[in-house]
Every structure is written in structure tokens, then in C-alpha cells.
PDB file of C-alpha atoms and ligand atoms in Angstrom:
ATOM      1  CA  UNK F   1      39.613   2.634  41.731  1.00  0.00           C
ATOM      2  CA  UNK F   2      36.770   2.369  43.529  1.00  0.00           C
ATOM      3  CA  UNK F   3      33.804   0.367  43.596  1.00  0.00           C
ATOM      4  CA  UNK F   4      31.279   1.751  41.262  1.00  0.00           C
ATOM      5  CA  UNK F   5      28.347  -0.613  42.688  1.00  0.00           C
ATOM      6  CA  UNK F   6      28.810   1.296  45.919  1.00  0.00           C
ATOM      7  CA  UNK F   7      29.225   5.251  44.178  1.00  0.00           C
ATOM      8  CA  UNK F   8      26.471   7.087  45.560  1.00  0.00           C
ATOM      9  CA  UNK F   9      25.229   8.201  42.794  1.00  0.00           C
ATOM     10  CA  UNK F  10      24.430   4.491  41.210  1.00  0.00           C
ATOM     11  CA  UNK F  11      22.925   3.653  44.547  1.00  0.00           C
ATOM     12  CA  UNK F  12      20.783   6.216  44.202  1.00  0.00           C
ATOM     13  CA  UNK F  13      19.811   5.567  40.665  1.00  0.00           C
ATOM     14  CA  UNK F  14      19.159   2.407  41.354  1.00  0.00           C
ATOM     15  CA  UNK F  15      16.691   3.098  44.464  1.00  0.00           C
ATOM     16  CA  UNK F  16      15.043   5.581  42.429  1.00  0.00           C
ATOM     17  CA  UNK F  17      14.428   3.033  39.547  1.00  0.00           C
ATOM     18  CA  UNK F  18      12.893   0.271  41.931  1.00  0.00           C
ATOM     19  CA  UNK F  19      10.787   3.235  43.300  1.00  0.00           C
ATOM     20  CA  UNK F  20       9.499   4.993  40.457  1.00  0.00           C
ATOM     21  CA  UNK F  21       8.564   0.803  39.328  1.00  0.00           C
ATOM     22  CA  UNK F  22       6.769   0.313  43.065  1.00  0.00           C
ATOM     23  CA  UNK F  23       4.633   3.616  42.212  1.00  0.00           C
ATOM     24  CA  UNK F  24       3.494   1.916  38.570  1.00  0.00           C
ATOM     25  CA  UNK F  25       5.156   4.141  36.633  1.00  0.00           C
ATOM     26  CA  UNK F  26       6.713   2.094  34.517  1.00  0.00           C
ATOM     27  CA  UNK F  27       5.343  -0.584  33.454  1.00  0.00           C
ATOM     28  CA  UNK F  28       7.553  -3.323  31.454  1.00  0.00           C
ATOM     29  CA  UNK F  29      10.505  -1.658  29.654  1.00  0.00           C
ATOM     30  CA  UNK F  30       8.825   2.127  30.142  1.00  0.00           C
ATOM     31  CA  UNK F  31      10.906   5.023  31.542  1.00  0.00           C
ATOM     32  CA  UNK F  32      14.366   5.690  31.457  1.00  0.00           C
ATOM     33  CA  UNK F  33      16.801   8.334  33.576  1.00  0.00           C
ATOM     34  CA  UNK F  34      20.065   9.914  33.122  1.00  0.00           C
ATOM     35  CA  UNK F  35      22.690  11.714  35.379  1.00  0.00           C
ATOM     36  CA  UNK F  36      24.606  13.800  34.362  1.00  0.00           C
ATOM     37  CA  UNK F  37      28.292  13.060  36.277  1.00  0.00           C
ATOM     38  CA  UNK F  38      30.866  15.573  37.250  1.00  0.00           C
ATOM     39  CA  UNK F  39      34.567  14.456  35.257  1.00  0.00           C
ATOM     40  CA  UNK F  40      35.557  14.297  39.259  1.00  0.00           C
ATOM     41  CA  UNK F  41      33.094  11.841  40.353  1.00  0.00           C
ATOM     42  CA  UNK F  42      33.327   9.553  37.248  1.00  0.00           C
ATOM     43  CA  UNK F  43      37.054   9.699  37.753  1.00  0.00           C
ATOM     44  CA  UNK F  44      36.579   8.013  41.353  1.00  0.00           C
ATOM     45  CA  UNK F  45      35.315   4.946  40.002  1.00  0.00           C
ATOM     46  CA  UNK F  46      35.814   4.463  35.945  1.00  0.00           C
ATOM     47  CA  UNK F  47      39.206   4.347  33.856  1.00  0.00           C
ATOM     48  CA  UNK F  48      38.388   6.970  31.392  1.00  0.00           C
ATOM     49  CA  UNK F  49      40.795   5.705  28.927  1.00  0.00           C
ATOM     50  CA  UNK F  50      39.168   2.230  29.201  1.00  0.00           C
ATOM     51  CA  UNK F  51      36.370   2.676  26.219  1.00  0.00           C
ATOM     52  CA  UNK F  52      34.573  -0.711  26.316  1.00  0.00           C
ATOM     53  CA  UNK F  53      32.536   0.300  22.931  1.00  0.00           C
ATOM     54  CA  UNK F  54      31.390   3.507  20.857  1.00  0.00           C
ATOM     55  CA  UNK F  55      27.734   3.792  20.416  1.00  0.00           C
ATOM     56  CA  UNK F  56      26.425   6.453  17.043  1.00  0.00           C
ATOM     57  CA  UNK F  57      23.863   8.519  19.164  1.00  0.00           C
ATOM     58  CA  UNK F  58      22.038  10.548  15.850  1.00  0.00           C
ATOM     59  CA  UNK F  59      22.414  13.658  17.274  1.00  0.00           C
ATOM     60  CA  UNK F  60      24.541  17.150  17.450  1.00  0.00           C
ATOM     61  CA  UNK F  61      24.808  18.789  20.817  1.00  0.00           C
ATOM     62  CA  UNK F  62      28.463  20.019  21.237  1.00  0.00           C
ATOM     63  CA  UNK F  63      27.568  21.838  24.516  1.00  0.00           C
ATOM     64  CA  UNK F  64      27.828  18.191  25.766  1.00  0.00           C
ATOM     65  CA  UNK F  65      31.337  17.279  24.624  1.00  0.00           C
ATOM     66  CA  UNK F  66      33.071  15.263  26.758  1.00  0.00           C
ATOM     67  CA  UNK F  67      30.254  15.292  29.584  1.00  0.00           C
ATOM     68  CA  UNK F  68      29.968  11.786  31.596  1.00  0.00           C
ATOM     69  CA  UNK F  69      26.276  10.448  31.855  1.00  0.00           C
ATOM     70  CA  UNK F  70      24.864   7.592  33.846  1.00  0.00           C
ATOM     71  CA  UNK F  71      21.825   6.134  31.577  1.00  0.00           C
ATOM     72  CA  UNK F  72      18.985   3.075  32.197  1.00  0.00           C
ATOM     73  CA  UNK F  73      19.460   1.316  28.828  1.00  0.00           C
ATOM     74  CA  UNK F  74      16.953   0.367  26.095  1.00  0.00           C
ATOM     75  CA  UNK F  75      14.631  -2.085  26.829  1.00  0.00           C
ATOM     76  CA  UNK F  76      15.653  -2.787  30.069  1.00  0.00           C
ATOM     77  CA  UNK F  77      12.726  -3.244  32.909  1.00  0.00           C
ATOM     78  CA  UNK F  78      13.145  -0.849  35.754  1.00  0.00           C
ATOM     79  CA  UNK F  79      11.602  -3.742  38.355  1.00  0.00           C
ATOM     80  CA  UNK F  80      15.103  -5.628  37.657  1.00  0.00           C
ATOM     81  CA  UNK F  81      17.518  -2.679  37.586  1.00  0.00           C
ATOM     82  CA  UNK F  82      18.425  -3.364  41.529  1.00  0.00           C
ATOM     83  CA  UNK F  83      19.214  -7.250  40.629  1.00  0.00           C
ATOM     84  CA  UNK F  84      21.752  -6.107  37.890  1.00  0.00           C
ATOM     85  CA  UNK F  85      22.653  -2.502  37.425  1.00  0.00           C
ATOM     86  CA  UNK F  86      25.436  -3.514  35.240  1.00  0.00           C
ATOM     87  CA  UNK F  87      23.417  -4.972  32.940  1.00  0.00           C
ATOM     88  CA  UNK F  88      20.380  -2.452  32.835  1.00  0.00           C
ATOM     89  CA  UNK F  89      22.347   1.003  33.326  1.00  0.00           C
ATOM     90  CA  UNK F  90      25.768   2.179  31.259  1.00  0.00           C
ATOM     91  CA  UNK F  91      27.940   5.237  32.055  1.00  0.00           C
ATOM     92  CA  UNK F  92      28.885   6.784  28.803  1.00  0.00           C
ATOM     93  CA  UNK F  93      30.895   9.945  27.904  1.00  0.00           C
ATOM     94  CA  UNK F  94      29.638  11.825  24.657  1.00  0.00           C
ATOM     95  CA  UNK F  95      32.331  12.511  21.728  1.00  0.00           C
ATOM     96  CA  UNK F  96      32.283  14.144  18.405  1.00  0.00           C
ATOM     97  CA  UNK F  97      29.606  17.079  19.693  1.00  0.00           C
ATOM     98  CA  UNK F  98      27.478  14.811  21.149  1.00  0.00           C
ATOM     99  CA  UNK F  99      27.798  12.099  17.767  1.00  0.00           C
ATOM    100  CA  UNK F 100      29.092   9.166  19.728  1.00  0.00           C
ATOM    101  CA  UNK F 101      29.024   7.710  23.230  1.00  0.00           C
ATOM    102  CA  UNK F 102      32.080   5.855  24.796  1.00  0.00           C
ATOM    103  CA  UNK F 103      30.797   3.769  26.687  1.00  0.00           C
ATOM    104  CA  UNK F 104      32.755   3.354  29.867  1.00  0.00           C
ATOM    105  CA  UNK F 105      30.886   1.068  32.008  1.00  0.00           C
ATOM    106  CA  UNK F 106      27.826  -0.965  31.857  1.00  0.00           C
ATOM    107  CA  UNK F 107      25.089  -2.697  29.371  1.00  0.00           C
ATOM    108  CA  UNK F 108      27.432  -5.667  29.856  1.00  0.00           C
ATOM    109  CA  UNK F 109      24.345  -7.559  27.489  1.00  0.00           C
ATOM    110  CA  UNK F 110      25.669  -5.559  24.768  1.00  0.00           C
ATOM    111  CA  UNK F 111      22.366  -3.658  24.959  1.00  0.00           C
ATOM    112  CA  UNK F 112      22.243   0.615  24.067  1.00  0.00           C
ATOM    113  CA  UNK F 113      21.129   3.238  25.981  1.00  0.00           C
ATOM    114  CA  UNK F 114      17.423   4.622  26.679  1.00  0.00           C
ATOM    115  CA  UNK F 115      15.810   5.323  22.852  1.00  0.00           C
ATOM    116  CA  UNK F 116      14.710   8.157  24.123  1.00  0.00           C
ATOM    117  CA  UNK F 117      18.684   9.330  24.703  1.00  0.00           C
ATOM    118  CA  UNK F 118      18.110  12.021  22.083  1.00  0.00           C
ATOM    119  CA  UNK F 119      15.235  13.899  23.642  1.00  0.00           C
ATOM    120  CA  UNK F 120      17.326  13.259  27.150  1.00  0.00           C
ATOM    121  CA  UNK F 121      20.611  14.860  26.106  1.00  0.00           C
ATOM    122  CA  UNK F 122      18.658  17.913  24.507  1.00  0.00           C
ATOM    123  CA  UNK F 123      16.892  18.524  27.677  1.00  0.00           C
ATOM    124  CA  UNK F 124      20.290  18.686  29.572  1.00  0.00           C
ATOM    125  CA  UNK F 125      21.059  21.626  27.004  1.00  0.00           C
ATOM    126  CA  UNK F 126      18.452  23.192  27.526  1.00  0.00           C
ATOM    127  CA  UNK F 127      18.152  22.740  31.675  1.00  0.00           C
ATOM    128  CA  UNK F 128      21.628  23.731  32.280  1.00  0.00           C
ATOM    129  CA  UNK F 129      21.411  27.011  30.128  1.00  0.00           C
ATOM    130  CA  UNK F 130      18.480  28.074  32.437  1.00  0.00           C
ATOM    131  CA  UNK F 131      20.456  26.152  35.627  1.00  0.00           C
ATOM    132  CA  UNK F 132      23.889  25.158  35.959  1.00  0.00           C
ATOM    133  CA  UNK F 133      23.129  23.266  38.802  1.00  0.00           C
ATOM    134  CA  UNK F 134      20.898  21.035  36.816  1.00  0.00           C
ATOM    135  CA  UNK F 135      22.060  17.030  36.285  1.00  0.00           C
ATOM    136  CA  UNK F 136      18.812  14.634  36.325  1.00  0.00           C
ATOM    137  CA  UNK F 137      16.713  14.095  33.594  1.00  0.00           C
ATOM    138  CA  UNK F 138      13.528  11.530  33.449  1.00  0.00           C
ATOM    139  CA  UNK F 139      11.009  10.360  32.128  1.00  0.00           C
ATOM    140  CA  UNK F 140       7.886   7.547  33.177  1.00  0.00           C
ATOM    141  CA  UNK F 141       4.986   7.293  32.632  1.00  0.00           C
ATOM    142  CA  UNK F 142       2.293   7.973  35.638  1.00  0.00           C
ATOM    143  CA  UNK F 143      -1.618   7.101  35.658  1.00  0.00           C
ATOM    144  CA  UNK F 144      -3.183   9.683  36.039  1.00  0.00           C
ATOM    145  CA  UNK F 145      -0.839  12.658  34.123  1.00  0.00           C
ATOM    146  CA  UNK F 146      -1.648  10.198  31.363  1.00  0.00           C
ATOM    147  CA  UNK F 147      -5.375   9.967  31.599  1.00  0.00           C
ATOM    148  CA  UNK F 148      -5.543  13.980  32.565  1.00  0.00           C
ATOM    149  CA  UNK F 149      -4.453  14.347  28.388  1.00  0.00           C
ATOM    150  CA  UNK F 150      -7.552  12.545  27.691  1.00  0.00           C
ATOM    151  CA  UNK F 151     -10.327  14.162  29.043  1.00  0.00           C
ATOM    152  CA  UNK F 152      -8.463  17.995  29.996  1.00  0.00           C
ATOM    153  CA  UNK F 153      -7.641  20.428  27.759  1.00  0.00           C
ATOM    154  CA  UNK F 154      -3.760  20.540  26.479  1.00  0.00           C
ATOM    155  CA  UNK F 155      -3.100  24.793  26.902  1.00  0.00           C
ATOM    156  CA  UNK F 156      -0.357  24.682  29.198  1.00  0.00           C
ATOM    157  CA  UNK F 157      -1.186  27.241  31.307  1.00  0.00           C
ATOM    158  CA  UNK F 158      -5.168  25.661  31.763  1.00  0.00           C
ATOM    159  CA  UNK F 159      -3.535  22.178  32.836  1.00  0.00           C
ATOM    160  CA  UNK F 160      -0.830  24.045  35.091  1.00  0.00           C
ATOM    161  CA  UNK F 161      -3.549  26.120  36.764  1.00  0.00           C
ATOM    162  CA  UNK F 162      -5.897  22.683  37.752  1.00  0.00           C
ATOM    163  CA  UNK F 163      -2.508  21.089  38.892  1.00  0.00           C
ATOM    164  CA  UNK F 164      -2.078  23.883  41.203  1.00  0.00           C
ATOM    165  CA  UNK F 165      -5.741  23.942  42.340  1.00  0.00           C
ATOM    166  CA  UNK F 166      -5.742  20.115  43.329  1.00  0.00           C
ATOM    167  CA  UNK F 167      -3.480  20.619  45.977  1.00  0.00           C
ATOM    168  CA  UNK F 168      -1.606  23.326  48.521  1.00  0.00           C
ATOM    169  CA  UNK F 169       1.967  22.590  47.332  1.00  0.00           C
ATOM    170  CA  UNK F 170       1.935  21.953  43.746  1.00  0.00           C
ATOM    171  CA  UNK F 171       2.293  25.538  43.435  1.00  0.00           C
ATOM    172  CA  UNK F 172       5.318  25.768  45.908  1.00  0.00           C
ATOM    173  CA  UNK F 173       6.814  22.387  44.159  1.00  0.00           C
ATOM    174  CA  UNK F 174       6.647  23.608  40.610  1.00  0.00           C
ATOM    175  CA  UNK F 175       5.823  27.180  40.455  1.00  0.00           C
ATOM    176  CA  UNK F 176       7.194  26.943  36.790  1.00  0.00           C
ATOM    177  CA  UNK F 177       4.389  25.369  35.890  1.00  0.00           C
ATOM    178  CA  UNK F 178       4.231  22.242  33.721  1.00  0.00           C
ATOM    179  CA  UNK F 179       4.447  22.536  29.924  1.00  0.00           C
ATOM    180  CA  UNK F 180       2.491  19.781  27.505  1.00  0.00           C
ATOM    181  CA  UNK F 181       3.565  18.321  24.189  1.00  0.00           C
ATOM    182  CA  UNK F 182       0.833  16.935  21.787  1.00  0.00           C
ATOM    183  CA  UNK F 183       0.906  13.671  21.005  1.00  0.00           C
ATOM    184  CA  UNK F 184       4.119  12.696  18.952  1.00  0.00           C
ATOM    185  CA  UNK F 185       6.050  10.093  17.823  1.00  0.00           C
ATOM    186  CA  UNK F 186       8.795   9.111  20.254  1.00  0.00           C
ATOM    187  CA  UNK F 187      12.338   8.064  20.245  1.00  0.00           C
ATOM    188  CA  UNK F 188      13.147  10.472  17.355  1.00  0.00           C
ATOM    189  CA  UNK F 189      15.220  13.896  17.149  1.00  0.00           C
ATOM    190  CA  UNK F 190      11.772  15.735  16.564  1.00  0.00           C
ATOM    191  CA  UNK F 191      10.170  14.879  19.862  1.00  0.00           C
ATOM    192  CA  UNK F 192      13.587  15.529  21.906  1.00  0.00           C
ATOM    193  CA  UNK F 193      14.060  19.347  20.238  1.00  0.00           C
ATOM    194  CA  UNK F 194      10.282  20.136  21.382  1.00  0.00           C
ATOM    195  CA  UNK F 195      10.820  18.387  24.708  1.00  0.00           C
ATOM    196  CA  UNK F 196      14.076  20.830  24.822  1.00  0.00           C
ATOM    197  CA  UNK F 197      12.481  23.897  24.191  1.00  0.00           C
ATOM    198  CA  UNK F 198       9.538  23.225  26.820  1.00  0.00           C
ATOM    199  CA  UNK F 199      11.864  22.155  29.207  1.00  0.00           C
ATOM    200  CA  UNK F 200      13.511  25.824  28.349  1.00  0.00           C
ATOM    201  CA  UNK F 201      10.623  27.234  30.947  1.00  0.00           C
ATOM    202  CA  UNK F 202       9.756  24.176  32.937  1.00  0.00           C
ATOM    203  CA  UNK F 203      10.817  21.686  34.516  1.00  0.00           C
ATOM    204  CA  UNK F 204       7.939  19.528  33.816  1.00  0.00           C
ATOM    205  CA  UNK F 205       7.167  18.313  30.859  1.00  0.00           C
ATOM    206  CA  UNK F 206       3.963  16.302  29.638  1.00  0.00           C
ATOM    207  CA  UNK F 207       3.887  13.952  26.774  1.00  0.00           C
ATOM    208  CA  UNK F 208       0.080  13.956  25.582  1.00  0.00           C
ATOM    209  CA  UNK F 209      -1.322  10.555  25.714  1.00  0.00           C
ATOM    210  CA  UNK F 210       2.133   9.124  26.991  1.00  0.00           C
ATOM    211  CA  UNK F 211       3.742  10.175  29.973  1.00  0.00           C
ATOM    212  CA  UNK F 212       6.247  12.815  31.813  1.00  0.00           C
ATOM    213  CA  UNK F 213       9.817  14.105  31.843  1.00  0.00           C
ATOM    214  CA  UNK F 214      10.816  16.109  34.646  1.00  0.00           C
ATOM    215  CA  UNK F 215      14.377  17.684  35.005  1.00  0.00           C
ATOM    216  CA  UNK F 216      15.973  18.633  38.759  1.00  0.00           C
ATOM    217  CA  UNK F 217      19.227  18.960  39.925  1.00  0.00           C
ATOM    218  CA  UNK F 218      18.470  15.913  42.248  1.00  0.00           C
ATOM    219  CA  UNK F 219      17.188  12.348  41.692  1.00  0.00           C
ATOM    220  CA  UNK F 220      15.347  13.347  44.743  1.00  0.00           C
ATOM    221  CA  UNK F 221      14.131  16.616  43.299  1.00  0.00           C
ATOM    222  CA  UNK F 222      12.693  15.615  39.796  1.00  0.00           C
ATOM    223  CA  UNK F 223      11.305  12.637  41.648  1.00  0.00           C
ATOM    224  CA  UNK F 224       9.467  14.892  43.940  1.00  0.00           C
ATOM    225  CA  UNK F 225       8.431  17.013  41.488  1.00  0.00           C
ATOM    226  CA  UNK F 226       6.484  14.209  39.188  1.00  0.00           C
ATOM    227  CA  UNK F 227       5.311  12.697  42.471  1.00  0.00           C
ATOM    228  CA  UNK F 228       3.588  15.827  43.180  1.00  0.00           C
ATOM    229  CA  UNK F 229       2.424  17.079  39.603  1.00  0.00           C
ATOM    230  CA  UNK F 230       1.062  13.260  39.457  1.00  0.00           C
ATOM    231  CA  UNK F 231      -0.465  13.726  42.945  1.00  0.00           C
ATOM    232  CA  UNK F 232      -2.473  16.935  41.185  1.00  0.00           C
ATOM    233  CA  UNK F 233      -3.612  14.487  38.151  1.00  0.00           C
ATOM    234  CA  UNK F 234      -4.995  11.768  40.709  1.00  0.00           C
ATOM    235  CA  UNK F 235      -7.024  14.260  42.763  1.00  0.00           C
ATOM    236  CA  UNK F 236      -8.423  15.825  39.202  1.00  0.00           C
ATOM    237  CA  UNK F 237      -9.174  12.241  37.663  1.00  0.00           C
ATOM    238  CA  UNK F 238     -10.980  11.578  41.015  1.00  0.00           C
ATOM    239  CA  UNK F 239     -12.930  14.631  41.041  1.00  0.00           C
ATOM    240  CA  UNK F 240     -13.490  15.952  37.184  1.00  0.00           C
ATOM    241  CA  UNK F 241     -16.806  14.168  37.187  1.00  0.00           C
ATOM    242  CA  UNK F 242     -18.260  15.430  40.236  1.00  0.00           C
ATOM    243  CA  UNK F 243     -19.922  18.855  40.181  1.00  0.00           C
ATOM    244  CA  UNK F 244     -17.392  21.365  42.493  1.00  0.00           C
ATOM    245  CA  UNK F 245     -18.194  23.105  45.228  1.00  0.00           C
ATOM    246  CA  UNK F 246     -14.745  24.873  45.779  1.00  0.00           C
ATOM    247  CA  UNK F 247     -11.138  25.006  45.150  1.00  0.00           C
ATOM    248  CA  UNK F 248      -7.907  26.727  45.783  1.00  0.00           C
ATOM    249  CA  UNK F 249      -8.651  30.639  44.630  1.00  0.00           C
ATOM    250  CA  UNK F 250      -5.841  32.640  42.648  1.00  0.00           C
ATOM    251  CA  UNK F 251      -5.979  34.869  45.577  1.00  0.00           C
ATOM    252  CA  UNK F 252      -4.880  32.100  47.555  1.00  0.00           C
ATOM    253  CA  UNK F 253      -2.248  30.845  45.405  1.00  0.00           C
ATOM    254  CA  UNK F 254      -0.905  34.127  45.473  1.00  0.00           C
ATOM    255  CA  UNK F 255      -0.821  33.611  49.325  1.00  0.00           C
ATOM    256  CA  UNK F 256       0.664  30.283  49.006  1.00  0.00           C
ATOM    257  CA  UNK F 257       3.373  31.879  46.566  1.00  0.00           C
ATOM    258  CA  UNK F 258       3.885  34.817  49.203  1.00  0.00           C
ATOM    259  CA  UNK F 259       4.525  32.589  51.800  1.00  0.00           C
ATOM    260  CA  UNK F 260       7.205  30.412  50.715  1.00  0.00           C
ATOM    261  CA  UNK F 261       9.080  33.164  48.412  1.00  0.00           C
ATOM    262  CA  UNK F 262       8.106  31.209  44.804  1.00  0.00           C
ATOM    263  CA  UNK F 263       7.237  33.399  41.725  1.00  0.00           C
ATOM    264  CA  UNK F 264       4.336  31.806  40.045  1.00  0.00           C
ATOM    265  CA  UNK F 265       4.828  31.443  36.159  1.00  0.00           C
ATOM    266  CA  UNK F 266       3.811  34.869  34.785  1.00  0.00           C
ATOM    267  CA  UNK F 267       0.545  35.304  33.438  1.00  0.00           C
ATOM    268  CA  UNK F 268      -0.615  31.946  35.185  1.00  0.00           C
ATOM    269  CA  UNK F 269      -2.624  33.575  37.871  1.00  0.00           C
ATOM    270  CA  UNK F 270      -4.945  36.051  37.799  1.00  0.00           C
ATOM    271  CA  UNK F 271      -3.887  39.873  39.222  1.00  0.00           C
ATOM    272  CA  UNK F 272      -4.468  40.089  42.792  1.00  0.00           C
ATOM    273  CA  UNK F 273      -7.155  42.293  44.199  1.00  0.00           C
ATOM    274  CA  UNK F 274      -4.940  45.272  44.513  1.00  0.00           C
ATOM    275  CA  UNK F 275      -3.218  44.976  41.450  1.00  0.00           C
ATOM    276  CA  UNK F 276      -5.899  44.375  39.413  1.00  0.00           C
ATOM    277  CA  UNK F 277      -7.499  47.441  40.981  1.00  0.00           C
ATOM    278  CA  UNK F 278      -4.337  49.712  39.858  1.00  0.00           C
ATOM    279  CA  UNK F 279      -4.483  48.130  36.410  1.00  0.00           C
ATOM    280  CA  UNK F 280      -8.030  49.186  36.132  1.00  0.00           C
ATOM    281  CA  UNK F 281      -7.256  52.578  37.410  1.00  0.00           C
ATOM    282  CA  UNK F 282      -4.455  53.205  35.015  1.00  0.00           C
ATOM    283  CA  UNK F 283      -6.023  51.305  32.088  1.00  0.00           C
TER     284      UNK F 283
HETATM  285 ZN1   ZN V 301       7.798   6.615  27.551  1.00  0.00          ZN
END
């Protein structure tokens, strides 16, 4: 058995967590990731018949029977995940539809996974029915996301379409656009079935007056992708108040979209010139 300390994937997780804390993100106990692991790559460093402990998890999702996940645990601080990943992160393996989690490594404290586990494991239902590929799922809480759902308005295509007009590549990064929950009560079922079904056409997902979840197939990926939708927020915080003398045009989206082969979210820009002009004509 190998070395679980050294598996890629936990070294990963664990730069990613001391990352996403160096970019203020999350702030005391805030945030939390899981991984979704292939039975393979679990198998390379866990005894699967070892089952330290069974954890309830309060939820049905029986397209994740017997799926491995890598989890940051509840309460745990993601500035001291890198001085004890044993402690802060647990590898579980979900049982009885989704009802319980063996827990096969980890939260050596006796601690639980992420609260939020419930609106996790629903977005990996969701994500891998649109993308098979899909395994990462987090969630933090960035500055200025956060103080965008004070001050802009909450339709989801009005706050994708300013993300994409504060800078070139937001639209190449998430063409999908980014979809935005009102505020709600989290930690419970409720708030992970609506996180679900936005995450059903985007892979971004706002939490009004909260924070972020972003699903990828990659750490790297769903990183990159809140990096740049938060990038978007930070120009728009730092600019809202100022009277505007430009920005990006739909026409140039369209050209940015052209470019590098993405497919804008339909609807989400207007018609280009000659397209519009045909609609007119046959309209
Ligand atoms: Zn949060």
C-alpha cells in the first residue's frame, strides 16, 4: 500500500487548500472541497475493507453508491490543512444510496466531513450527468463575488453578462455563464438540491450574500474558473461607481467566442449584426 500523504491527488488538495487560504477566500473554518476518486486510485493507497467509522450523511443520492470521495472536514481551517491533512481532510466511500459514509481514511480528531457535504454530493449528480469527466467540487468564499450580490442585480444572465464585460477571458473561461442562488440557509438538503439544479447548466455557482461553488474536472480547473469569475467581481466592485466610458461590446464577445471555438450560453448575448439583420428580415 502506498503512501497516501504522497498520492497526487492529496498533494494537490492540499496545495489547493493553502492557496485558495493565501487568496482570502476562506477565512477561519470557510470553504470546503471534495474529489471525487476513481475505485483504482483509492485502491493504490487505502484498504477498502478497513472502515475506520460510518458517518449518517441525511441524504439519498444512489447514483453515488459506492463512489470514493476525498473531503476537507467540518470546521477545519484551510490555513492548517498542509500541517495535518489527516486531521483536516477524510476519504470516505458513500453506502446505502448515498445514506452513510465509510470512512476510510482521515479526520483522525474524530471530526465529520464539510456541512455543506449534502449540497457537495448533489452537485456531483448533477455535474457528471452533464460531464462524465467531472470530479471536483468547491466552494469559498471570495471578496468581491460576495460584495457584487450586494449592490448588482441577482438575474443570472445580467450578472453573467458584467462578468464577461470586465475582462477578455471570462467569456472563454466560463462561457456557461455563472448561475446565482438567493440568499439561503446553508448546510441543509434545500440549499444543496438548488445548488444541484444550477450547477445542471453551469459550472459556477453564486451563493447571494455568501460565496461560490464551482465544479471542474480539475482542482486546477474549478480553481481557475473562480479565480477568474472573482477576477470579473474585483474589476466591477472597482469600477461600478465610476461613470463608464466603454466596455467589451456583444459584438466583441461574439469575436472572443469565435476565436477560441466556445459557445456562449444561449440567449446571453445579443444577435450579431448579421443575424439580427435576418431575424428582422424574416420577423
Ligand atoms: Zn460557505
Amino acid at each position: 500500500m502506498k503512501d497516501i500523504l504522497e498520492a497526487p491527488f492529496l498533494v494537490e488538495l492540499v496545495r489547493t487548500t493553502a492557496n485558495m487560504y493565501a487568496h482570502g477566500w476562506d477565512e477561519r473554518n470557510g470553504g470546503n472541497i471534495s474529489l471525487l476518486l476513481s475505485e483504482a486510485e483509492a485502491a493504490e493507497y487505502l484498504d477498502a475493507s478497513n472502515v475506520l467509522r460510518t458517518i449518517p450523511t441525511g441524504f439519498h443520492a444512489p447514483e453515488l453508491e459506492g463512489r470514493y470521495v476525498l473531503v476537507t472536514g467540518t470546521g477545519k481551517y484551510f490555513k492548517n490543512v498542509a500541517y495535518a491533512p489527516e486531521v483536516n481532510l477524510g476519504v470516505v466511500r458513500l453506502r446505502d444510496e448515498g445514506g452513510t459514509a465509510e470512512l476510510l481514511w482521515g479526520l483522525t480528531d474524530g471530526g465529520s466531513f464539510t456541512s455543506e457535504f449534502p449540497a457537495h454530493m448533489m452537485s456531483h449528480v448533477a455535474r457528471l450527468k452533464v460531464d462524465p469527466a467531472h470530479r471536483v467540487v468547491m466552494h469559498c468564499h471570495p471578496s468581491n463575488l460576495l460584495a457584487m450580490t450586494y449592490v448588482h442585480d441577482l438575474d443570472e444572465r445580467a450578472f453573467t453578462r458584467t462578468l464577461w464585460q470586465m475582462c477578455t477571458e471570462c467569456i472563454m473561461v466560463f462561457p456557461d455563464g455563472v448561475n446565482v442562488l438567493p440568499w439561503m440557509l446553508c448546510g441543509t438538503n434545500e440549499i444543496g438540491e438548488a445548488t444541484a439544479e444550477k450547477m445542471r447548466s453551469a459550472r459556477l455557482v453564486v451563493w447571494a450574500q455568501h460565496g461560490i461553488y464551482g465544479a471542474g474536472r480539475s482542482l486546477d480547473e474549478t480553481f481557475g474558473l473562480i479565480e477568474t469569475a472573482e477576477k470579473g467581481a474585483e474589476i466591477y466592485m472597482k469600477i461600478a461607481h465610476l461613470p463608464w466610458k466603454q466596455t467589451i461590446t456583444d459584438e466583441q464577445l461574439h469575436m472572443i467566442a469565435r476565436r477560441y471555438g466556445v459557445t456562449a450560453r444561449e440567449g446571453y448575448l445579443e444577435l450579431r449584426g448579421a443575424q439580427r439583420a435576418m431575424t428582422t428580415i424574416g420577423g
